[in-house]
PDB file of C-alpha atoms and ligand atoms in Angstrom:
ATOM      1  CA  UNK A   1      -2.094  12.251  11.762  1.00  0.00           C
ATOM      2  CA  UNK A   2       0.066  15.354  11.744  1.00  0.00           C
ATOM      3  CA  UNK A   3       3.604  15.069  12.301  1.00  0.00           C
ATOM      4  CA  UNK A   4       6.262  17.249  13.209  1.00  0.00           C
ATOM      5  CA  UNK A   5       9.307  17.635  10.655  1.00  0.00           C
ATOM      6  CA  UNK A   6      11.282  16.309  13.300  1.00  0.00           C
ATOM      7  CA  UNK A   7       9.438  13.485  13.788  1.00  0.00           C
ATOM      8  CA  UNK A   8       8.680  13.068  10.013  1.00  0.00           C
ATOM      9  CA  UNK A   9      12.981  12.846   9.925  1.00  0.00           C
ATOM     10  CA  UNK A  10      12.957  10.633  13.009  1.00  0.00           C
ATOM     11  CA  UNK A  11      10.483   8.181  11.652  1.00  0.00           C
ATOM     12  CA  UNK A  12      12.619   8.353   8.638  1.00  0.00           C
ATOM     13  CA  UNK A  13      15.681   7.132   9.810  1.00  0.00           C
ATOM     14  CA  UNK A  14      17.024  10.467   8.380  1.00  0.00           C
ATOM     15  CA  UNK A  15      17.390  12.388  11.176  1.00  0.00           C
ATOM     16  CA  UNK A  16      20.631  11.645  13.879  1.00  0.00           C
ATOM     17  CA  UNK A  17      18.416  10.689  17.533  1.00  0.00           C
ATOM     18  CA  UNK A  18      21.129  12.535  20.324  1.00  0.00           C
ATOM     19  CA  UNK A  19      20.564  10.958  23.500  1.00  0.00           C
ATOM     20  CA  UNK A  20      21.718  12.705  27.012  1.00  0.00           C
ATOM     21  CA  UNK A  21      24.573  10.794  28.055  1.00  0.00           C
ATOM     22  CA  UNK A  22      22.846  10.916  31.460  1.00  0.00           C
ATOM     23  CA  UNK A  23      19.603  10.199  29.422  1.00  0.00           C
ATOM     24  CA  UNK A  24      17.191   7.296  29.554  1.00  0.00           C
ATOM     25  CA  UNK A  25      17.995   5.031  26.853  1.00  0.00           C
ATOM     26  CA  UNK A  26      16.257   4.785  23.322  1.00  0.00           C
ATOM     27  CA  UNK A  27      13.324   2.226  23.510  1.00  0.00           C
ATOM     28  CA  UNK A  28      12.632   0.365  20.128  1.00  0.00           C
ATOM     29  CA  UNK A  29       9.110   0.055  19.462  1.00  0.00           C
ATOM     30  CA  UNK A  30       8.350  -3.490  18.296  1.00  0.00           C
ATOM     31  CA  UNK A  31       5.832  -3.531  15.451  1.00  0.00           C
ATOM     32  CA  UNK A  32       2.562  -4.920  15.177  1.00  0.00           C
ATOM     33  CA  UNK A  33       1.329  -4.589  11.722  1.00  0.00           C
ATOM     34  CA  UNK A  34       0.288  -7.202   9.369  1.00  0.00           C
ATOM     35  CA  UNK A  35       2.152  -9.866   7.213  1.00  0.00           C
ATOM     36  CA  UNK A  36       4.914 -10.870   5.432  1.00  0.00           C
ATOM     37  CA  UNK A  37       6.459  -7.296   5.906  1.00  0.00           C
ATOM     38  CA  UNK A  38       6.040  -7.126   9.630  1.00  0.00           C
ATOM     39  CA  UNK A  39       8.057 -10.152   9.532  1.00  0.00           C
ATOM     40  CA  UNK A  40      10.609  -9.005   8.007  1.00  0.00           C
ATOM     41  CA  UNK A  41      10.054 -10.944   5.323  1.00  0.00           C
ATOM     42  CA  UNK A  42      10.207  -9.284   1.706  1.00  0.00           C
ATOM     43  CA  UNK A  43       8.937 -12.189   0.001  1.00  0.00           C
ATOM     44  CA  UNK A  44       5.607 -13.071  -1.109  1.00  0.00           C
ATOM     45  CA  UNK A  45       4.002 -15.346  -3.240  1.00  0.00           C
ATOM     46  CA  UNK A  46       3.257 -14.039  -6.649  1.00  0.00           C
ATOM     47  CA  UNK A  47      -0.072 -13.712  -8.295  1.00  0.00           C
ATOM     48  CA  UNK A  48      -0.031 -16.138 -11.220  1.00  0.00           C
ATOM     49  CA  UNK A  49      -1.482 -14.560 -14.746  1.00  0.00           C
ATOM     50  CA  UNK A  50      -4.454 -17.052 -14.612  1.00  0.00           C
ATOM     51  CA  UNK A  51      -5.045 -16.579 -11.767  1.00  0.00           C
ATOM     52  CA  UNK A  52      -5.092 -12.768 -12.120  1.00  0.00           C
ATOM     53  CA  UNK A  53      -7.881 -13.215 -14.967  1.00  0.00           C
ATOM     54  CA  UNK A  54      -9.568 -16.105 -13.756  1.00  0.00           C
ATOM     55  CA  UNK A  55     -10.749 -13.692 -10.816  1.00  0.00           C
ATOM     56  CA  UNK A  56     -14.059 -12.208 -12.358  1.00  0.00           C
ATOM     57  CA  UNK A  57     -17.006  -9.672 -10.832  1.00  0.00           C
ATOM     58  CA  UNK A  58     -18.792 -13.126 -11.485  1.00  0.00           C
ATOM     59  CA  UNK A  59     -16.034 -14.438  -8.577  1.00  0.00           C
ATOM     60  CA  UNK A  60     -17.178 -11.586  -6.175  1.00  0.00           C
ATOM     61  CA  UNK A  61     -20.292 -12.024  -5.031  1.00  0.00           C
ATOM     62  CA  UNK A  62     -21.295  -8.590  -5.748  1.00  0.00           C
ATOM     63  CA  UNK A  63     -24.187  -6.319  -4.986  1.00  0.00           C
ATOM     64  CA  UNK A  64     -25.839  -6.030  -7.844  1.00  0.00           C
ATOM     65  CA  UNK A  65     -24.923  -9.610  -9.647  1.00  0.00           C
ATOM     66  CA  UNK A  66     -25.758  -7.449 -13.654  1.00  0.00           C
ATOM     67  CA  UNK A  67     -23.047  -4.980 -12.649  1.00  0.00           C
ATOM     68  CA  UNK A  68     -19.422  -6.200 -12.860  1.00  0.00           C
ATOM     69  CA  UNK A  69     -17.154  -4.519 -10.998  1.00  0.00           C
ATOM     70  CA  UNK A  70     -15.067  -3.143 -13.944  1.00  0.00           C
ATOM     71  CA  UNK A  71     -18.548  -0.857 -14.133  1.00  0.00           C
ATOM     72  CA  UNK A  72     -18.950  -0.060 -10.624  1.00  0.00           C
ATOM     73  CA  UNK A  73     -18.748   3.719  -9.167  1.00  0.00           C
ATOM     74  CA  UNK A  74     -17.463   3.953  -5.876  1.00  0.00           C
ATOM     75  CA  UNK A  75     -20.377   3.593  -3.729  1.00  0.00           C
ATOM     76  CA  UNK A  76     -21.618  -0.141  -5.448  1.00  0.00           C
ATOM     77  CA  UNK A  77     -17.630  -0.322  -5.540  1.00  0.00           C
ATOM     78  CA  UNK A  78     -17.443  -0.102  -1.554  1.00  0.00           C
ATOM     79  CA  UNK A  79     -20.494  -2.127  -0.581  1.00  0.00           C
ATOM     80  CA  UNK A  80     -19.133  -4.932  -3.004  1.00  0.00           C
ATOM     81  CA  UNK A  81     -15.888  -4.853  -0.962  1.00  0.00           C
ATOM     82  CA  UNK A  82     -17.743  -4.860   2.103  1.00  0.00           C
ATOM     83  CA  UNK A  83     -20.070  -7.722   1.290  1.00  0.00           C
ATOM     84  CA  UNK A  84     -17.439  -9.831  -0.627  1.00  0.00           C
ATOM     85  CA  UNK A  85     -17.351 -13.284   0.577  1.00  0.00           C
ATOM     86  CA  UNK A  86     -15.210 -14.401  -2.991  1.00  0.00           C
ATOM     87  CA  UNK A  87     -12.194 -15.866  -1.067  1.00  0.00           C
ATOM     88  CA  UNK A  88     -12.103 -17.074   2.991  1.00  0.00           C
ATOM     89  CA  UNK A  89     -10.231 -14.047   4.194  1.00  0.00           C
ATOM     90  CA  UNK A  90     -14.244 -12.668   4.772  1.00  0.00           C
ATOM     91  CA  UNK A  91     -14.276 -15.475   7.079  1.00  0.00           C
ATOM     92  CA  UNK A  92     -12.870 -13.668  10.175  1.00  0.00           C
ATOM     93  CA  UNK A  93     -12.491 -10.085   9.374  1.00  0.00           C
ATOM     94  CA  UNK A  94     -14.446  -7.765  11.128  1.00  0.00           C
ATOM     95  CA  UNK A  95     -14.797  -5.341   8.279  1.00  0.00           C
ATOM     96  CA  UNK A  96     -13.201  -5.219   4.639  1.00  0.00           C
ATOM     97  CA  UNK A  97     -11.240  -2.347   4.486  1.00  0.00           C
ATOM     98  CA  UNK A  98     -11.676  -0.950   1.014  1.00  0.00           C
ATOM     99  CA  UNK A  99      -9.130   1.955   1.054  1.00  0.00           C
ATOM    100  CA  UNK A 100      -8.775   5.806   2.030  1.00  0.00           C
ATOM    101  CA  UNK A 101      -8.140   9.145   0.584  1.00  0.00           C
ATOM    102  CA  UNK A 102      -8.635  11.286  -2.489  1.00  0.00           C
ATOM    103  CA  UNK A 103     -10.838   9.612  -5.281  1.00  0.00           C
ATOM    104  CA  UNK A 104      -8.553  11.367  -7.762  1.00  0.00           C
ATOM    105  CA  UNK A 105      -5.595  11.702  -6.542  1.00  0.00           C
ATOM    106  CA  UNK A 106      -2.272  11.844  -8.681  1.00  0.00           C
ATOM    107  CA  UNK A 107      -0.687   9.448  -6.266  1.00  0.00           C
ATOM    108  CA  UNK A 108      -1.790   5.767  -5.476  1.00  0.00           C
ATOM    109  CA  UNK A 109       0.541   3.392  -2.771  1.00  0.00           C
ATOM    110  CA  UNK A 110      -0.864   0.211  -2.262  1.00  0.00           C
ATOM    111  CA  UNK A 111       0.174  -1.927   0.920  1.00  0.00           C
ATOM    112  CA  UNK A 112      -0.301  -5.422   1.723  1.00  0.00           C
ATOM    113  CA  UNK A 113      -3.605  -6.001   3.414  1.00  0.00           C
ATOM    114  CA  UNK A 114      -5.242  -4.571   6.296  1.00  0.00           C
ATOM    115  CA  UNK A 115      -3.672  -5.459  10.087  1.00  0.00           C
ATOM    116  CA  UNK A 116      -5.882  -6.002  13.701  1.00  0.00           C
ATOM    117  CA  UNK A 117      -6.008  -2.264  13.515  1.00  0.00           C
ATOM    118  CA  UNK A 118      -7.058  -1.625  10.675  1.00  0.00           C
ATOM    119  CA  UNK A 119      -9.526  -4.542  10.531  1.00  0.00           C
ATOM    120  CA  UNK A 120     -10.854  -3.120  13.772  1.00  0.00           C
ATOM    121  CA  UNK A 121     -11.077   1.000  12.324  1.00  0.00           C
ATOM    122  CA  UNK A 122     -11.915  -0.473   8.996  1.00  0.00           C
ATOM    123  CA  UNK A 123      -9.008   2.352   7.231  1.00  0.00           C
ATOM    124  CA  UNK A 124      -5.839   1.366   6.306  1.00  0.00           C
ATOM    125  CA  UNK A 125      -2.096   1.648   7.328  1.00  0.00           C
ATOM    126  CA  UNK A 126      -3.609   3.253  11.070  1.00  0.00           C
ATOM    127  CA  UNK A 127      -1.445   1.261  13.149  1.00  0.00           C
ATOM    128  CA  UNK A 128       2.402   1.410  13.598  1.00  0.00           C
ATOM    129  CA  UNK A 129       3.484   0.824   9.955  1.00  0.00           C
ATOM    130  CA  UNK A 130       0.565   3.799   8.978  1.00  0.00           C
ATOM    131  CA  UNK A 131       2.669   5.923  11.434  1.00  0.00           C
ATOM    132  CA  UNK A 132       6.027   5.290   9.506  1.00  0.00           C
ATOM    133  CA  UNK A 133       3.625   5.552   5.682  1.00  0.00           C
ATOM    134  CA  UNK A 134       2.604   8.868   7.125  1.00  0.00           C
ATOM    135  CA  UNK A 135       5.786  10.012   7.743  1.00  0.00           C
ATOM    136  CA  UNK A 136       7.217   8.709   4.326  1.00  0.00           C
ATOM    137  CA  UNK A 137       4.348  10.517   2.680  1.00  0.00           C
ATOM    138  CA  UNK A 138       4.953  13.777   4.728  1.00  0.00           C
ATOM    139  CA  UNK A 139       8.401  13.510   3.883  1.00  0.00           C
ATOM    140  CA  UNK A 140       7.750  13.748   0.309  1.00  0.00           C
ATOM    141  CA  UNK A 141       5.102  16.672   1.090  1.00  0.00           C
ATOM    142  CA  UNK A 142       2.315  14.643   1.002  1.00  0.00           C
ATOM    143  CA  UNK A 143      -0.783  13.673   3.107  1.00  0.00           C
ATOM    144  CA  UNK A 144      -2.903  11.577   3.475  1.00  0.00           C
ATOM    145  CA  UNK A 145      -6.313  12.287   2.063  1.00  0.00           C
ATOM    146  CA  UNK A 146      -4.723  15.312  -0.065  1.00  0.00           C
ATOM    147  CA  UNK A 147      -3.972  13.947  -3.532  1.00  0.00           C
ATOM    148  CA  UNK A 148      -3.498  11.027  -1.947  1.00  0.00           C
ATOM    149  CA  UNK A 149      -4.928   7.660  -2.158  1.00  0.00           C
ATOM    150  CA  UNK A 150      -4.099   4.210   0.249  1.00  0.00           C
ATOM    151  CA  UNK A 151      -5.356   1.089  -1.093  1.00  0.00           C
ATOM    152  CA  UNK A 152      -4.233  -2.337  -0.046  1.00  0.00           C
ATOM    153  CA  UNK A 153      -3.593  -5.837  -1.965  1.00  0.00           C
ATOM    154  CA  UNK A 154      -6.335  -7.818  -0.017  1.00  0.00           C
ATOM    155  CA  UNK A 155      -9.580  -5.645   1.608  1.00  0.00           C
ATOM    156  CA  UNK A 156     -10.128  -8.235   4.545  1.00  0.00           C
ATOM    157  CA  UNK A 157      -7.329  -9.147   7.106  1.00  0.00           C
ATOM    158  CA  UNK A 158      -5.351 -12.433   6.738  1.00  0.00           C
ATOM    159  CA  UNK A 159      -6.039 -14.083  10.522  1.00  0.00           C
ATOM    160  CA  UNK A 160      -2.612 -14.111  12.357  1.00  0.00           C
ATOM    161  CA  UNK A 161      -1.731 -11.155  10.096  1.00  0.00           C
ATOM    162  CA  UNK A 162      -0.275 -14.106   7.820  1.00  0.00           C
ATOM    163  CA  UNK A 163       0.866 -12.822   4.520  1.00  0.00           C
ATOM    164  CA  UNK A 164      -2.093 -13.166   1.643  1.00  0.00           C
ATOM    165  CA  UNK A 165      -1.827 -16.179  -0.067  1.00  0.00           C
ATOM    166  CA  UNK A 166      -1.944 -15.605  -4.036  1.00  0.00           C
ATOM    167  CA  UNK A 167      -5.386 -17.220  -4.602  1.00  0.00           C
ATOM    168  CA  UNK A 168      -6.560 -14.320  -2.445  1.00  0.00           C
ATOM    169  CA  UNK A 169      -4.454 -11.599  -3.432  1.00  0.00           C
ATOM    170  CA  UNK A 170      -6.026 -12.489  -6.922  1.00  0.00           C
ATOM    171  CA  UNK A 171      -9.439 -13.018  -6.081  1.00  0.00           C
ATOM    172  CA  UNK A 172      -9.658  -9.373  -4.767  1.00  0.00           C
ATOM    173  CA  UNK A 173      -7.418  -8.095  -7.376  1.00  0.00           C
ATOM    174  CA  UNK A 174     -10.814  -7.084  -9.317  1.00  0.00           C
ATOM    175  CA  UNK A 175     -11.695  -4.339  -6.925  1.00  0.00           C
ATOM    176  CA  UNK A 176      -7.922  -2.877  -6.478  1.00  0.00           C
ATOM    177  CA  UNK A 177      -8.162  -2.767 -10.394  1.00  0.00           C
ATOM    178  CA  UNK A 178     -11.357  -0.975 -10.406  1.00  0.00           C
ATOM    179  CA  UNK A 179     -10.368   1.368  -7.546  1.00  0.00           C
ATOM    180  CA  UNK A 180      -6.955   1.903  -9.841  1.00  0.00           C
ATOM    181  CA  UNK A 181      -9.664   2.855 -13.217  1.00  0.00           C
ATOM    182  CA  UNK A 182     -11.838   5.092 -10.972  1.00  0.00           C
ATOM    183  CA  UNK A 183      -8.813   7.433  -9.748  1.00  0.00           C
ATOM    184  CA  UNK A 184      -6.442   7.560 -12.374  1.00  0.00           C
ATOM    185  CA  UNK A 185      -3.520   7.616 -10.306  1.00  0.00           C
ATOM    186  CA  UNK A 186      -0.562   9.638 -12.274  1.00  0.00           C
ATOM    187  CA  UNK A 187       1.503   7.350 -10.637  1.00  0.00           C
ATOM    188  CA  UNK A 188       1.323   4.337  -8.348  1.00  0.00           C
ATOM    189  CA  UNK A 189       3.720   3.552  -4.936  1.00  0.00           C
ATOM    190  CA  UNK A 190       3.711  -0.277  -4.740  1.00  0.00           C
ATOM    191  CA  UNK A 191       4.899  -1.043  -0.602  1.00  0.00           C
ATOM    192  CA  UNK A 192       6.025  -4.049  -0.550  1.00  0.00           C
ATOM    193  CA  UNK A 193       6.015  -7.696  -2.411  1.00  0.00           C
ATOM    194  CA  UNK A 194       2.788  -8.511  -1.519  1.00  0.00           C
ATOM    195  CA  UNK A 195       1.628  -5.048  -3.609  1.00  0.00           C
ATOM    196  CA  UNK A 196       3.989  -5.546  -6.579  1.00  0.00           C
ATOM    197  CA  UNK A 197       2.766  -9.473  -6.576  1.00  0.00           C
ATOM    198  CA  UNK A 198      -0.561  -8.380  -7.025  1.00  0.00           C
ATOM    199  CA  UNK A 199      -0.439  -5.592  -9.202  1.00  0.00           C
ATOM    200  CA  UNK A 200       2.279  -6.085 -11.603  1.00  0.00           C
ATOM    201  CA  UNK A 201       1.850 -10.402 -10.968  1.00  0.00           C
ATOM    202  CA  UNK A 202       5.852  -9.720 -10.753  1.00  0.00           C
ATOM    203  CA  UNK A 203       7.868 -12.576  -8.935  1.00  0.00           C
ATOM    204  CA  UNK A 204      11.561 -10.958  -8.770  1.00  0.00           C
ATOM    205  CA  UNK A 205      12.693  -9.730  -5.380  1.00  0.00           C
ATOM    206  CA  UNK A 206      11.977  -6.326  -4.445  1.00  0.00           C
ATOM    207  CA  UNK A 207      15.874  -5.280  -4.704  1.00  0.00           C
ATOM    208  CA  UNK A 208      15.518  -5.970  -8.202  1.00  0.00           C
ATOM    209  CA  UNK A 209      12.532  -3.726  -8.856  1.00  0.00           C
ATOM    210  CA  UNK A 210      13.448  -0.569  -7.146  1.00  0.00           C
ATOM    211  CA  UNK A 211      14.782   1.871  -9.080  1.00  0.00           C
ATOM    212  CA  UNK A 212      12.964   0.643 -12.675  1.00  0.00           C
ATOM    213  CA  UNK A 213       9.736   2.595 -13.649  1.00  0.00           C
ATOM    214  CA  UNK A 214       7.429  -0.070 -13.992  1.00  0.00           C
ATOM    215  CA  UNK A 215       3.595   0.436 -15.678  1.00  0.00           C
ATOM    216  CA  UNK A 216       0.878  -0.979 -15.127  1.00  0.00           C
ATOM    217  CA  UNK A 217      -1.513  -1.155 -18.198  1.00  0.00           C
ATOM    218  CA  UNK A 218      -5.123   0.847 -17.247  1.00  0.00           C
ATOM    219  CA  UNK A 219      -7.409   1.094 -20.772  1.00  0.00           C
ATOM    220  CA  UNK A 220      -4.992   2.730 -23.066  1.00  0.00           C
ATOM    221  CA  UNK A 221      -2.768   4.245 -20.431  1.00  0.00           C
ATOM    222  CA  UNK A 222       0.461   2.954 -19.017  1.00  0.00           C
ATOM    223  CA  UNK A 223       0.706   3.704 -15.683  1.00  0.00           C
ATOM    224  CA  UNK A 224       4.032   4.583 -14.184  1.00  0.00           C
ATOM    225  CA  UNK A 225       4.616   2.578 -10.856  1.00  0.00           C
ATOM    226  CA  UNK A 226       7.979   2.534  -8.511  1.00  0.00           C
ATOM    227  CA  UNK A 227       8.475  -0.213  -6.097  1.00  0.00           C
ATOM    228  CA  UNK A 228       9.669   0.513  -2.001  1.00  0.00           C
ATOM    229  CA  UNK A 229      10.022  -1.351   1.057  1.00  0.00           C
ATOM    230  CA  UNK A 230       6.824  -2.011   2.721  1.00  0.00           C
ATOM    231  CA  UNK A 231       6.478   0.495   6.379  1.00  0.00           C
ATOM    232  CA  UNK A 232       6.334  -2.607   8.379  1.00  0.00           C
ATOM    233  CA  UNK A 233       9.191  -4.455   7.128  1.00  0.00           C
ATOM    234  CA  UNK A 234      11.226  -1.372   7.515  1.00  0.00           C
ATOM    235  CA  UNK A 235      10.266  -0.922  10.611  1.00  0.00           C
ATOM    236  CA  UNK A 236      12.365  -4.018  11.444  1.00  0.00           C
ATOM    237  CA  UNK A 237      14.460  -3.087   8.683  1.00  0.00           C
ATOM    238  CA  UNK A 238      16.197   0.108   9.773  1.00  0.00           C
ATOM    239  CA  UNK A 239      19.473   0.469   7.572  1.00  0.00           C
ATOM    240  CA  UNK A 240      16.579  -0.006   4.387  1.00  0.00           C
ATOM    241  CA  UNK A 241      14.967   3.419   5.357  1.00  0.00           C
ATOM    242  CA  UNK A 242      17.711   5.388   3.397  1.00  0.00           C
ATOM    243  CA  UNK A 243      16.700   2.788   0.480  1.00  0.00           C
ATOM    244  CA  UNK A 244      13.078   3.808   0.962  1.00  0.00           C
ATOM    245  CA  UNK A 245      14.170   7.437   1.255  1.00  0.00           C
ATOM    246  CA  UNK A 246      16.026   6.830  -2.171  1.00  0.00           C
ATOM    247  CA  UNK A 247      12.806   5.624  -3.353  1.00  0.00           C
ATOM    248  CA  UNK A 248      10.412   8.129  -2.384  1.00  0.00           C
ATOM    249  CA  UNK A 249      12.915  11.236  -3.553  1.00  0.00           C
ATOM    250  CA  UNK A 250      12.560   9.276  -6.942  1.00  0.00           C
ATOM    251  CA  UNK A 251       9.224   9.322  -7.036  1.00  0.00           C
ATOM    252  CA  UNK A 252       8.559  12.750  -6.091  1.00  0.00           C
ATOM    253  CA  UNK A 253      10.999  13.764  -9.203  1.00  0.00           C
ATOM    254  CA  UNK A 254       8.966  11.610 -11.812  1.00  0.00           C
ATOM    255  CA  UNK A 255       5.638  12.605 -10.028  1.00  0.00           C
ATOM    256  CA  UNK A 256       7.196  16.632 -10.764  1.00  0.00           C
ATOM    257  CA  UNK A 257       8.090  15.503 -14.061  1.00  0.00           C
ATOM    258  CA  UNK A 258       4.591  13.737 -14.558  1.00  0.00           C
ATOM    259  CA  UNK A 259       2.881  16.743 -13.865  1.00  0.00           C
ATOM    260  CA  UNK A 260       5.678  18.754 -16.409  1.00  0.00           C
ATOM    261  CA  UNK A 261       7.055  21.080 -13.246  1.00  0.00           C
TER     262      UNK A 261
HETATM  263  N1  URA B 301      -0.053  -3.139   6.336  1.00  0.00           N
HETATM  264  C1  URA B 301      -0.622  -3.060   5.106  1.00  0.00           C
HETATM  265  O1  URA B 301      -0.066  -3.520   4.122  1.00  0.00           O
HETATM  266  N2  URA B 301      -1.771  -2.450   4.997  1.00  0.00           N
HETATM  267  C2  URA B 301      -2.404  -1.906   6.011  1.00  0.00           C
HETATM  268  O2  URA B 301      -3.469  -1.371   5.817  1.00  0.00           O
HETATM  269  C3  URA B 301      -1.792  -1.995   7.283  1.00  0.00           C
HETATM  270  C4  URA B 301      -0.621  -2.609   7.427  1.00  0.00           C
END
């Protein structure tokens, strides 16, 4: 999806909207993405430790039963995800959606789970709140696909769009760490509580982890990661875009720094 810099400001919430006084008047698009963020709602529950490590390539069901995931490349990696049946979210998706984009990119965000849109195109972020992500990502001069990976919490859609419960969030949390090994992000975007819940198994709100450079431990490496508002809940969210623009200007400094510019 290519956008315009005007729309890239627009979707932004950066950019002032003039309307003709004679004009029709603005229409707000109501959103339709997934979970706890389309609600509105920043919270989500948080991934407990155990749970975290209790979730094994033994839980997942995978392809080859003799290769944990922690081993997998990316092709076993994506048929795992696709065959998975290690929580009930496999239940009613149509198909998992593993994740999109560069396989070693310097930048990784990572969303909630996958939406009726995405379960339907099996790629994430494609409906409205992948509009808004594109947009955040072209404001920082990025694009999807180009240095850029999208990953999600869960793989397979929560029916109702519900937020992902923990046990879930945990039980896939195997594949988003392997996926994390295999592209050695130089830094990672968390969207949202759902994404900070499962990767960092943080439980503070998200107004208290914005701003901090957080890691997350890969092998030997610490991995910087920065925390923003999830696209869908800002979507409902408005006055939190300039927050989220805060965010991503941050991010694009330590990602310059990261890469010694
Ligand atoms: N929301 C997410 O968190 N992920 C998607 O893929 C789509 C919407």
């Amino acid at each position: 999806m290519s956008l315009s810099r005007k729309e890239v400001l627009e979707e932004m919430g950066l950019s002032p909207v003039w309307v003709r006084r004679d004009g029709p008047p603005v229409a707000r698009r109501a959103p339709t993405d997934a979970g706890t963020a389309a609600r509105g709602d920043e919270r989500a529950p948080p991934v407990r430790e155990e749970n975290r490590s209790a979730a094994t390539s033994s839980t997942i069901g995978a392809v080859d039963p003799s290769v944990g995931v922690e081993r997998m490349d990316w092709n076993l990696l994506r048929r795992s995800i696709s065959e998975c049946r290690a929580c009930g979210l496999c239940a009613e998706r149509q198909q998992a959606v593993p994740g999109v984009g560069d396989e070693n990119a310097g930048w990784l965000f990572v969303g909630e789970g996958p939406g009726a849109e995405e379960d339907a195109r099996g790629e994430p972020f494609v409906g409205q709140a992948g509009r808004l992500l594109d947009a955040m990502l072209a404001a920082i001069g990025l694009k999807r696909g180009e240095d850029v990976y999208i990953a999600n919490a869960v793989k397979c859609r929560p029916p109702g769009n519900r937020t992902p419960e923990s046990a879930e969030m945990a039980a896939c949390f195997p594949f988003l760490k392997r996926q994390i090994a295999l592209i050695q992000p130089k830094l990672i975007v968390l969207l949202g509580r759902a994404a900070v819940s499962s990767v960092l198994g943080e439980e503070g709100s998200l107004a208290s982890l914005r701003g901090k450079t957080l890691a997350f431990r890969e092998g030997d490496r610490e991995i910087p990661v920065l925390a923003t508002y999830h696209p869908a809940y800002l979507l409902r969210n408005l006055p939190d875009k300039a927050k989220a623009w805060e965010d991503l200007c941050r991010a694009r400094a330590l990602m310059r720094k990261l890469q010694g510019k």
